[in-house]
Coordinates of C-alpha atoms in Angstrom, one line a residue:
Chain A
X1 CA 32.9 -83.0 29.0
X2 CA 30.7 -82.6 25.4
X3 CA 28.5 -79.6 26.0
X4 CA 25.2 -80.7 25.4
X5 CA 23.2 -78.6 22.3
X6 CA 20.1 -78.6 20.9
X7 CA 18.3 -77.5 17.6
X8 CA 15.0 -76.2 17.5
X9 CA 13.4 -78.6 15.9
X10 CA 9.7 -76.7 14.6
X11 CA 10.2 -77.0 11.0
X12 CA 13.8 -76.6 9.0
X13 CA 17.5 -77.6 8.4
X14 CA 17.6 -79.7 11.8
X15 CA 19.3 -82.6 10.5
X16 CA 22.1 -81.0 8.7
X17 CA 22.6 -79.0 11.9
X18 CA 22.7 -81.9 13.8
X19 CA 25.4 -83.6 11.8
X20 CA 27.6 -80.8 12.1
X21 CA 27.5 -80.0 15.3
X22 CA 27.7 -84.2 16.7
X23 CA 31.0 -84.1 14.3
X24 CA 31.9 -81.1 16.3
X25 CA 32.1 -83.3 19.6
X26 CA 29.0 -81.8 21.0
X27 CA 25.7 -84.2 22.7
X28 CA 22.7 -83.1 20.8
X29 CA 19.2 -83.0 20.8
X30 CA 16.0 -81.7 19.8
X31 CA 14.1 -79.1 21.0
X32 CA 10.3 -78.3 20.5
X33 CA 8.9 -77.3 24.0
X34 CA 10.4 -74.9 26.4
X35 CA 10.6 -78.0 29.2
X36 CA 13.8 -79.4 26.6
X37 CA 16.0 -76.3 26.9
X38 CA 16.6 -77.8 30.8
X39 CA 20.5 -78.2 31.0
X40 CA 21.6 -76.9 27.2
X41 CA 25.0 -75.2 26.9
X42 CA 23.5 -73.6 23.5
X43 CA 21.0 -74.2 21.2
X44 CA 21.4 -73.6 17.4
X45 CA 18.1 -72.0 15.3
X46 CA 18.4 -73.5 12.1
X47 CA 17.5 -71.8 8.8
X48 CA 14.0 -72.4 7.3
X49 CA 11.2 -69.9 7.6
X50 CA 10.8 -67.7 10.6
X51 CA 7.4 -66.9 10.1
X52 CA 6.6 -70.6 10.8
X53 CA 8.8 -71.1 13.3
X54 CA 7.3 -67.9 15.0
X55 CA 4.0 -69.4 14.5
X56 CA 4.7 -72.9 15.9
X57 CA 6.7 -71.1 18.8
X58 CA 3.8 -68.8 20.1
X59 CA 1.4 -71.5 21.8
X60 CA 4.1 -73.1 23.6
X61 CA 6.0 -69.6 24.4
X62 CA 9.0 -71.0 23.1
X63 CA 10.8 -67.6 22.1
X64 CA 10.5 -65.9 25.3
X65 CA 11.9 -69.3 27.1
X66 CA 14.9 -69.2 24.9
X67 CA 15.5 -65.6 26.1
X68 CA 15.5 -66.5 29.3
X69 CA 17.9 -69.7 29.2
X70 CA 19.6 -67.1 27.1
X71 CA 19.5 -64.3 30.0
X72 CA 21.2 -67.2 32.1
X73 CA 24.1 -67.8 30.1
X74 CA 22.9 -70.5 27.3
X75 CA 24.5 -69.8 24.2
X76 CA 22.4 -69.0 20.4
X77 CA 23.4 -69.7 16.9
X78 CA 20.6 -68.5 14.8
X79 CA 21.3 -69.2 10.9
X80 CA 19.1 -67.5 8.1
X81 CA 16.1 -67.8 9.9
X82 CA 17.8 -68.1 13.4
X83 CA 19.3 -64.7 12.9
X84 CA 16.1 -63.2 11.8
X85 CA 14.6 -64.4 15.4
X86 CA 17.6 -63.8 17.2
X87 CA 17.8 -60.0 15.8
X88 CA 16.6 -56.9 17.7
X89 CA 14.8 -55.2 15.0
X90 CA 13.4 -56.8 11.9
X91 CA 12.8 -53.9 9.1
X92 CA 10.2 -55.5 6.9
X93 CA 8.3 -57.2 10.1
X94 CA 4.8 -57.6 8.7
X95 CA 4.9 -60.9 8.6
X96 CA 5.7 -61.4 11.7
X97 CA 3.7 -59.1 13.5
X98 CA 2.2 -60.0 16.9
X99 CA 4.7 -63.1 17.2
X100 CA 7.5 -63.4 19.8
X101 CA 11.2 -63.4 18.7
X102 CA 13.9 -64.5 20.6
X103 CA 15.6 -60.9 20.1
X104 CA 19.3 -60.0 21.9
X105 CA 21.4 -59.6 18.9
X106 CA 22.2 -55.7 18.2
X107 CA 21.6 -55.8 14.6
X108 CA 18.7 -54.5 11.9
X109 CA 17.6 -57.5 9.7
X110 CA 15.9 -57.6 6.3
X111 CA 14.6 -60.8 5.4
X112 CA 14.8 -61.8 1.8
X113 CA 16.8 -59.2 0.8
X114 CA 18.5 -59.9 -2.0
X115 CA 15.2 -61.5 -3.8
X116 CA 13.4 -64.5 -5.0
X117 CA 15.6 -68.0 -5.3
X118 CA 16.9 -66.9 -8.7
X119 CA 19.1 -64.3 -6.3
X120 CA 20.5 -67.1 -4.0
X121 CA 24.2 -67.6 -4.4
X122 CA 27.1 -69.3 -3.0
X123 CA 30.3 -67.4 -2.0
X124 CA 33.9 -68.6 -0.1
X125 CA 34.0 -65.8 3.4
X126 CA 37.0 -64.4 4.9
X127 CA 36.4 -65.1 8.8
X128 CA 37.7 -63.5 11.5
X129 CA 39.4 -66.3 13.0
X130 CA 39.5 -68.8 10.6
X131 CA 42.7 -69.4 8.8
X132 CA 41.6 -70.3 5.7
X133 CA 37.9 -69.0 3.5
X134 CA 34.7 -70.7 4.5
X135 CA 32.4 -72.1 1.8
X136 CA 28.7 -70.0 2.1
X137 CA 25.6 -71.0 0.8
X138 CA 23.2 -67.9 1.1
X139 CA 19.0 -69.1 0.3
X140 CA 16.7 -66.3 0.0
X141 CA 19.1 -64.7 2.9
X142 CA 18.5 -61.7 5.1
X143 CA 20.8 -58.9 4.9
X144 CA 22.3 -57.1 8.4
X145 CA 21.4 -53.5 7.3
X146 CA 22.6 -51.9 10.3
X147 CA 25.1 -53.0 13.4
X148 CA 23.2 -51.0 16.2
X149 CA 25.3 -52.7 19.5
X150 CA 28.9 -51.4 20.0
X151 CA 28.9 -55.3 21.6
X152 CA 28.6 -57.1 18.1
X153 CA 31.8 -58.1 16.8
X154 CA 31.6 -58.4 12.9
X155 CA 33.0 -62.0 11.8
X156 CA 32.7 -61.9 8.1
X157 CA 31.5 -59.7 5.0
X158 CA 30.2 -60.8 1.8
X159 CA 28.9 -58.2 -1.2
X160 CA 29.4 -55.1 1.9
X161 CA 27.0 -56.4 4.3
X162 CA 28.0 -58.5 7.5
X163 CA 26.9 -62.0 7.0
X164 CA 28.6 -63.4 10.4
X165 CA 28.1 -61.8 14.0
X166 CA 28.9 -62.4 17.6
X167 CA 27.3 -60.6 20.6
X168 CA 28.6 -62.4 23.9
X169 CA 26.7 -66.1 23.8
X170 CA 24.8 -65.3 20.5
X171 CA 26.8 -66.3 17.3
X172 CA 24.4 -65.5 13.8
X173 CA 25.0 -65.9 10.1
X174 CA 22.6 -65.1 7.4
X175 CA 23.9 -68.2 5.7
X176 CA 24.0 -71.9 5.8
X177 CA 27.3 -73.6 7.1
X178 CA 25.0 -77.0 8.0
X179 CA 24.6 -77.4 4.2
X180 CA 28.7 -77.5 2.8
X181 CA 30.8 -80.2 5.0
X182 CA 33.2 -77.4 6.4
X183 CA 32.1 -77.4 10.1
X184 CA 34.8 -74.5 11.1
X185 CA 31.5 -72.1 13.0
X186 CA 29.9 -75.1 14.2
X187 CA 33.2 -75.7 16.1
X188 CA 33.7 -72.3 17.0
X189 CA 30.0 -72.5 18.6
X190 CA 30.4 -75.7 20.4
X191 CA 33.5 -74.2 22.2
X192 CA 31.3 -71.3 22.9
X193 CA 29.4 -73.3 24.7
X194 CA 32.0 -75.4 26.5
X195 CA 33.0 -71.7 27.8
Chain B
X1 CA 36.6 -59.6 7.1
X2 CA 35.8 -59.2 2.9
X3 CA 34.7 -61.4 0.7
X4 CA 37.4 -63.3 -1.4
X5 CA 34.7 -62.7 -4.6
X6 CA 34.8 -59.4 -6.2
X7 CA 32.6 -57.0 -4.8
X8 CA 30.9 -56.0 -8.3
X9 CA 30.3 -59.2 -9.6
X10 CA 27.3 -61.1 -9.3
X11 CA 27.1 -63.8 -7.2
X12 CA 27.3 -67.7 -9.0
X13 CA 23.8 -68.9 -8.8
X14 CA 21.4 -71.4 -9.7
X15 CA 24.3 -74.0 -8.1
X16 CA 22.9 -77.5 -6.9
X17 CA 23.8 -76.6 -3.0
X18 CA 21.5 -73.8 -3.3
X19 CA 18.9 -75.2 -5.3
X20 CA 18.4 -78.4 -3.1
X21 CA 19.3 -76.4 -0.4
X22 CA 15.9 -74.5 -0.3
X23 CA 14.1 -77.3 -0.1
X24 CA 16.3 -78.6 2.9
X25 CA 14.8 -75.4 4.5
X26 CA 11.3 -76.5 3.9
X27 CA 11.7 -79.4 5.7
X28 CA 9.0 -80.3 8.6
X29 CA 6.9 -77.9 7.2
X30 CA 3.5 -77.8 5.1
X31 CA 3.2 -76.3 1.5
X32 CA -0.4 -75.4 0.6
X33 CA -2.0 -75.0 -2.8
X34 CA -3.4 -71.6 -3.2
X35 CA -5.0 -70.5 -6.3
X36 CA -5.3 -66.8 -5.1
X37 CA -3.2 -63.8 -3.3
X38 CA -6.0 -64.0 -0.6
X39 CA -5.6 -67.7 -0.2
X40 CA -2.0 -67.5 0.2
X41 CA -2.4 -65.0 2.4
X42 CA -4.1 -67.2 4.9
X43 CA -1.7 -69.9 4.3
X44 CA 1.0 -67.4 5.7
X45 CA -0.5 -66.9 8.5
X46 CA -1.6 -70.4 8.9
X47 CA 2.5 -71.3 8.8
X48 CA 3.0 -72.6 5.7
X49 CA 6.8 -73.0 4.6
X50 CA 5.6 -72.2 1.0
X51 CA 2.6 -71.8 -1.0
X52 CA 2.1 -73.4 -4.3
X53 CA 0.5 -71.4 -6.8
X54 CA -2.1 -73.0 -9.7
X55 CA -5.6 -72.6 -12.0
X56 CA -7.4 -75.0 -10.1
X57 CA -7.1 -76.8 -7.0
X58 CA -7.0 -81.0 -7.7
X59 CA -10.7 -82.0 -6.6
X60 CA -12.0 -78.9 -9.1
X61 CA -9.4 -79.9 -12.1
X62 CA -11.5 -83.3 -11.4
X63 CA -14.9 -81.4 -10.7
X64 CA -14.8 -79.6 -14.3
X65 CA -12.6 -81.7 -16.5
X66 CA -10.9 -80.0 -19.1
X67 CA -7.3 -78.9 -19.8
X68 CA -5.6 -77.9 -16.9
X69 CA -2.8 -75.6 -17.5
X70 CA -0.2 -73.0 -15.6
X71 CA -1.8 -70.3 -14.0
X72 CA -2.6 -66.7 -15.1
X73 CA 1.0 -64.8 -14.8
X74 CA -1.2 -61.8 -12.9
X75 CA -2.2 -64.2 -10.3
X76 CA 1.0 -65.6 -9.7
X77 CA 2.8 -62.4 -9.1
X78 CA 0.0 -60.9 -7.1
X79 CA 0.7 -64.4 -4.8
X80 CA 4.4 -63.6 -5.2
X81 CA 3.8 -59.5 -4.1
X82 CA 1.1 -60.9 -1.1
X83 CA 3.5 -63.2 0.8
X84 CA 6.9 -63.5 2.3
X85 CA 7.2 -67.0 2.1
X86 CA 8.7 -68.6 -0.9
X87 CA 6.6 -69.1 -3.9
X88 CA 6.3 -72.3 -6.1
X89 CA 4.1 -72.4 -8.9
X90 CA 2.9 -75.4 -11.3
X91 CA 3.7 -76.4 -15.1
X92 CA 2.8 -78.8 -17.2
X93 CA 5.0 -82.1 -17.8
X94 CA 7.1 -81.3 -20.7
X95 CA 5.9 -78.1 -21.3
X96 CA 9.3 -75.9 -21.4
X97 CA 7.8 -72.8 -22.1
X98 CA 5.7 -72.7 -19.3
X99 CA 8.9 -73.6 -17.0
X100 CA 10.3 -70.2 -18.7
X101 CA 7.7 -68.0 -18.1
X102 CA 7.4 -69.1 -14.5
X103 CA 11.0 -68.5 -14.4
X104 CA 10.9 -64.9 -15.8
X105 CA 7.8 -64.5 -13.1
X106 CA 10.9 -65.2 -10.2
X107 CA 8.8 -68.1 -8.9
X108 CA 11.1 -69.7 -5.9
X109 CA 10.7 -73.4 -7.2
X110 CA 8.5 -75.2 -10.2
X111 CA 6.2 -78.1 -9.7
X112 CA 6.1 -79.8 -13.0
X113 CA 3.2 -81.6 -11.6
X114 CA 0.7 -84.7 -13.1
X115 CA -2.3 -82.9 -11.6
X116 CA -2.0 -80.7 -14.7
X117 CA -2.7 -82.1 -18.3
X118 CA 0.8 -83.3 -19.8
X119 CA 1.9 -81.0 -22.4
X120 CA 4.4 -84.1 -23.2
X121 CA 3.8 -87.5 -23.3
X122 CA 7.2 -88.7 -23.7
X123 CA 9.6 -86.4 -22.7
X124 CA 10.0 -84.1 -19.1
X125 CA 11.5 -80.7 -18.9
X126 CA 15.0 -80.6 -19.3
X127 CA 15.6 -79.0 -16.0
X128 CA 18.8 -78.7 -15.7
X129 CA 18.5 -75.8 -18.4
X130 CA 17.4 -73.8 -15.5
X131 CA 18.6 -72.0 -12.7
X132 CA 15.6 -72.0 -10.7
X133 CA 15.0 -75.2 -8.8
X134 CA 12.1 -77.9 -9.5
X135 CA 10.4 -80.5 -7.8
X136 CA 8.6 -83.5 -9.7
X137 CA 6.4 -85.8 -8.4
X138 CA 7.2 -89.6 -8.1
X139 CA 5.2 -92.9 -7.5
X140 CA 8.5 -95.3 -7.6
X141 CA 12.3 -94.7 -6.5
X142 CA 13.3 -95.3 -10.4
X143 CA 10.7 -92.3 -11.6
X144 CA 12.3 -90.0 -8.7
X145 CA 16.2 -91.1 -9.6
X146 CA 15.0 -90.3 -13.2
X147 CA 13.5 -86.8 -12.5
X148 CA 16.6 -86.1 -9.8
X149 CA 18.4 -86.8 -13.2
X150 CA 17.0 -84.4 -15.5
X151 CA 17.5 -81.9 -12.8
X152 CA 15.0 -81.9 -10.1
X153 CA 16.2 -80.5 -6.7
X154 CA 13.8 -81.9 -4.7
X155 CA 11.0 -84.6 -5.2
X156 CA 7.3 -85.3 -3.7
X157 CA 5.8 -89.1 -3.9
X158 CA 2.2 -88.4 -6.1
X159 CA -0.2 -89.5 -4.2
X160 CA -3.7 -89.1 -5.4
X161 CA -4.4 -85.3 -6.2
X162 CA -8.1 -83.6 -5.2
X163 CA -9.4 -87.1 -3.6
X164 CA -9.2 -86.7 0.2
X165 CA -7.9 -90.5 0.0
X166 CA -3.9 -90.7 1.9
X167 CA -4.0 -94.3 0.4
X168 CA -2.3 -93.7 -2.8
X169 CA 0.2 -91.0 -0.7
X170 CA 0.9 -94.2 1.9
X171 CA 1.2 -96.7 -1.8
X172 CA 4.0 -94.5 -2.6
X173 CA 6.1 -93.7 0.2
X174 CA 5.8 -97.1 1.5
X175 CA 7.0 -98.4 -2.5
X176 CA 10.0 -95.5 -2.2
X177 CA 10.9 -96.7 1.1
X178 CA 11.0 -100.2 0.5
X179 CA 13.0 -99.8 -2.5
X180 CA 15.9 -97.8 -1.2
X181 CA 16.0 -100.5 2.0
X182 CA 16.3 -103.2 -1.0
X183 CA 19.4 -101.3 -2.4
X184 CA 20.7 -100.7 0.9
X185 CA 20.8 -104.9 1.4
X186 CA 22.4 -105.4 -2.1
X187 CA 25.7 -106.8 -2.6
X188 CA 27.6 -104.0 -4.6
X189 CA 28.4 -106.0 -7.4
X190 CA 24.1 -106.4 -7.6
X191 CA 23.6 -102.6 -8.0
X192 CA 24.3 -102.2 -11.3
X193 CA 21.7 -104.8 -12.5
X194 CA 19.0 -103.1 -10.0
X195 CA 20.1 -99.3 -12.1
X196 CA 18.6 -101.4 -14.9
X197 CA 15.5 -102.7 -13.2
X198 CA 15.2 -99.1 -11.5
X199 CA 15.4 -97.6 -14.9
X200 CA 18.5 -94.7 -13.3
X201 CA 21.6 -94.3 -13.6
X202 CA 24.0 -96.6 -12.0
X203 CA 25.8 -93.6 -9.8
X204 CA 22.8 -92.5 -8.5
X205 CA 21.7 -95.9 -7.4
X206 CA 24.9 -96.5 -6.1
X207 CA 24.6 -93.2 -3.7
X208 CA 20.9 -93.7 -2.7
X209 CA 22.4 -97.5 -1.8
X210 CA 25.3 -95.8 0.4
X211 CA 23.2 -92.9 2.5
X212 CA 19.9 -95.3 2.5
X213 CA 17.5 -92.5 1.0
X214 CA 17.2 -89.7 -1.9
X215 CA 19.9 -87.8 -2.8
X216 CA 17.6 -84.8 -2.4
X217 CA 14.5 -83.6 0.2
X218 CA 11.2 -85.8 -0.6
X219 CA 7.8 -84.3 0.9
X220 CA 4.7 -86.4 0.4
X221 CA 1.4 -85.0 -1.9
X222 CA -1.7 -86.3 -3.1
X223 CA -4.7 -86.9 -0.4
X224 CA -3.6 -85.6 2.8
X225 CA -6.8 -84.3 3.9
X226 CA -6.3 -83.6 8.0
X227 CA -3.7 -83.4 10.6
X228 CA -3.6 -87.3 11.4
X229 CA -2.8 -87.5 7.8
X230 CA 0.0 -85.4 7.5
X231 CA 1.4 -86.8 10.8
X232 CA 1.3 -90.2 9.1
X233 CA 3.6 -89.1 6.2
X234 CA 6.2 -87.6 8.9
X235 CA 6.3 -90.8 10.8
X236 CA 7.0 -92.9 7.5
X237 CA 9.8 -91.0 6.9
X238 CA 8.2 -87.8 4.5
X239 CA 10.3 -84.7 5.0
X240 CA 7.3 -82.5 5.0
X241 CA 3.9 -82.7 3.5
X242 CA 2.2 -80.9 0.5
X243 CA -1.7 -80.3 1.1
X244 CA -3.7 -79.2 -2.3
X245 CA -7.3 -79.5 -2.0
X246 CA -8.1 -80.7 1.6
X247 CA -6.9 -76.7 2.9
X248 CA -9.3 -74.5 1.0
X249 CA -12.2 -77.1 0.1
X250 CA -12.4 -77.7 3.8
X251 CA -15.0 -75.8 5.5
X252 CA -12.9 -73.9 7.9
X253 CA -9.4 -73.2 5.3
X254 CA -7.5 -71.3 8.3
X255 CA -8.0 -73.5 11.4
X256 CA -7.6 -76.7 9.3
X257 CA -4.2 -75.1 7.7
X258 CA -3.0 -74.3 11.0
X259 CA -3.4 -77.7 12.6
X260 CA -2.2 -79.4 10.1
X261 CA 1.1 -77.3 10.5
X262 CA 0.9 -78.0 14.1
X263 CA 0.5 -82.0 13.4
X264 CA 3.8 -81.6 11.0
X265 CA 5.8 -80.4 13.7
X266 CA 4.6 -82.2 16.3
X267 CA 4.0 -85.9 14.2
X268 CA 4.8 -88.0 16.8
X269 CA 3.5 -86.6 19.7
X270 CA -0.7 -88.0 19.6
X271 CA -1.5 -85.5 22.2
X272 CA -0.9 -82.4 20.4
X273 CA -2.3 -84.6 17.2
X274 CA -5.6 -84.7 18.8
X275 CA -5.4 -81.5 20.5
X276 CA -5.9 -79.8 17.3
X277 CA -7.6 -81.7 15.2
X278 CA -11.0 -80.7 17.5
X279 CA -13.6 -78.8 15.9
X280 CA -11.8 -78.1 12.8
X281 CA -15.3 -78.5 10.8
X282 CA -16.2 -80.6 7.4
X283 CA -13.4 -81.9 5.9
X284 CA -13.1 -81.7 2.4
X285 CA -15.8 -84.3 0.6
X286 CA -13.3 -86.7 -0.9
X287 CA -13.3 -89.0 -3.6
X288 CA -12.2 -92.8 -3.0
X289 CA -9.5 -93.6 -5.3
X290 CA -10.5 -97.5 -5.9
X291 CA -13.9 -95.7 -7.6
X292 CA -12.1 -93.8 -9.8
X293 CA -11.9 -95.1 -13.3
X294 CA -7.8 -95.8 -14.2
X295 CA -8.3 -92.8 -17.0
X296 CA -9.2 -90.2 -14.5
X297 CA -6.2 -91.1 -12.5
X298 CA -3.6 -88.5 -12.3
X299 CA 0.0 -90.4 -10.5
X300 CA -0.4 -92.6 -13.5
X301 CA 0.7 -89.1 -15.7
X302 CA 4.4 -89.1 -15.9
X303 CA 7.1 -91.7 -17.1

């Protein structure tokens, strides 16, 4: 049977992610309240910016909801954005003081790390797994600084840093595979959640 | 596990993917017109997706007259050092040198934007001469295929800037809808005679004809004043909204910013809609656009 996946649907790349993961043979829908995560094999937390998905999140205690469905075996793939939510610690945090992350993911994130737009690149990844390099697009992308879980299993490198993770039912790249048409991690997540 | 690029080079940028891409991450979200570091400060907090930096909000540009140019390079980069959220800033249509400096500043994305004075009445910026992305306004699908052409990324339907008045704002997106569902009806062999009418080139009119809308993201500008507004836009089909003047010439800037997030998000949902659009204060003044003399109109700015 299709597992059934949502995308967090506040503000962001939810289309894209949609497309990817419907070609990946997976039932999908939106999710905005914590009431929609009933009955999701995963849910995917799409790039964008986390300090207004954080914001948008908080009246409706969406983060802490996603932890628990989380907690009960639903599965996470945070991109960009999603792996800033999804990360234990958050270095330069100001701006997100006072708001509720989803958290679970043994790593140290910087967000905008490697500068303004002018920085933002595109790169082909090595991936554990993959037999053949993934195209990357990296937008104003966070950087893992620091691995901190002996669980987190590093998928890919680009420029030194780990740019793809896993950590049991939470997959998280700082880039974007829902903007090139190579849907190899959406896959990879949707038989995650078929587990 | 490594990277198939050399370690010590720098990374390609300024590529299309990533250029369009960041405005693909904007999408559902609000991008407020600050003029200050404090302002955009608030607008952070409010959740804004972006701020957009320039001298004068619309409804003072109309209040005072006078040229209206890009902003003081001090005040941009104190709004660049105050938030985390990307930055946009405005030039003037045609004016290349102010699309350099803005570049030099790191700015995140440029707004060569009619509610400044045209440094150009002919030509736009050549923007594919840049690596960092812009976004042009448009009234008409052919102006936006045109701008898409010179290299904008991403593309907001004009609207009426600093009037308060969503009618021009609903003019254009319902004109840029309707067009693109004419294309979509054509006979293949009739395309190439509607690139002509549309004023674009033929390939591009042939793609927008095949996916049945632009190439890249389109938010709506120009009027939206308070949360129903914005939720308007995002049911006719608006990726996101832009809001200039109705934010911080509102009586209460960081109550009405937030809602009007809130109303993005949630667009169709009329519960939350009027949820928070309670006690949100005076709304900005306004100006009706049928009493404004043609001269003093600014969507009509750009060819």
């Amino acid at each position: 049977m299709a597992p059934h996946i949502g995308v967090l649907a506040l503000q962001g790349a939810v289309a894209e992610h949609e497309r990817a993961l419907r070609a990946s043979g997976a039932e999908v829908r939106k999710v905005r309240r914590p009431s929609e995560l009933e009955g999701l094999d995963g849910l995917v937390v799409p790039g964008g910016e986390s300090t207004a998905m954080a914001r948008l999140a908080a009246p409706v205690h969406l983060m802490p909801a996603i932890r628990e469905h989380l907690d009960d075996g639903m599965a996470v793939f945070g991109t960009c954005a999603g792996l800033i939510l999804a990360a234990d610690t958050v270095s330069d945090a100001e701006a997100l003081k006072g708001f509720e992350r989803i958290r679970g993911l043994g790593v140290v994130v910087r967000r905008n790390a490697y500068g303004s737009q002018l920085s933002s690149f595109e790169d082909r990844l090595e991936v554990d797994g993959l037999d053949s390099p993934l195209p990357a697009v990296f937008i104003r992308a966070p950087i893992i600084e620091e691995v901190t879980s002996p669980e987190v299993e590093v998928l890919a490198e680009s420029h030194g840093n780990p740019v793809a993770v896993r950590q049991g039912k939470i997959l998280a790249a700082s880039f974007h595979p829902e903007l090139t048409p190579d849907f190899r991690l959406h896959q990879l997540f949707t038989d995650m959640c078929a587990e | 596990m490594t990277s198939t690029a050399d370690n010590n080079a720098t990374p390609a940028t300024g590529a299309t993917t990533v250029n369009t891409g960041l405005a693909q991450m904007l999408k559902g979200g609000v991008i407020m017109d600050v003029v200050t570091a404090e302002q955009a400060t608030i607008a952070e907090e409010a959740g804004a997706v972006a701020v957009m930096a320039l001298e004068r909000v619309p409804a003072d540009i109309r209040a005072t007259g006078g040229v209206s140019r890009m902003s003081d390079p001090d005040l941009i980069t104190g709004i660049i050092d105050a938030v985390s959220i990307p930055v946009m800033a405005k030039a003037r249509i045609g004016h290349f040198v102010e699309a350099q400096i803005l570049e030099h500043l790191k700015v995140d994305y440029i707004d060569e934007s009619e509610v400044l004075s045209p440094a150009d009445y002919v030509h736009h910026i050549d923007k594919s001469k840049f690596k960092v992305p812009f976004v042009c306004g448009a009234t008409n699908l052919g102006e936006a295929l045109r701008r898409i052409t010179e290299g904008a990324s991403m593309i907001r339907s004009k609207g009426e800037a600093g009037t308060g008045d969503v009618s021009e704002a609903m003019k254009h997106i319902r004109t840029i809808n309707s067009e693109i569902a004419q294309l979509r009806s054509m006979a293949e062999d009739e395309l190439y005679v509607a690139a002509k009418e549309l004023q674009a080139p033929y390939d591009l009119v042939r793609q927008v004809a095949k996916d049945g809308r632009l190439p890249v993201v389109m938010f709506v500008a120009g009027g939206v004043a308070t949360p129903a507004d914005a939720a308007m836009m995002m049911q006719m089909g608006a990726d996101g909204v832009f809001v200039g003047s109705g934010i911080f010439k509102a009586g209460n800037p960081a109550a009405r910013a937030a809602a009007i997030v809130k109303a993005t998000t949630y667009y169709d949902d009329p519960a939350v809609i009027a949820e928070v659009s309670k006690g949100l204060g005076e709304a900005m003044v306004g100006l009706n656009v049928s009493d404004l003399p043609a001269p003093h109109r600014l969507a009509e700015r750009g060819w």
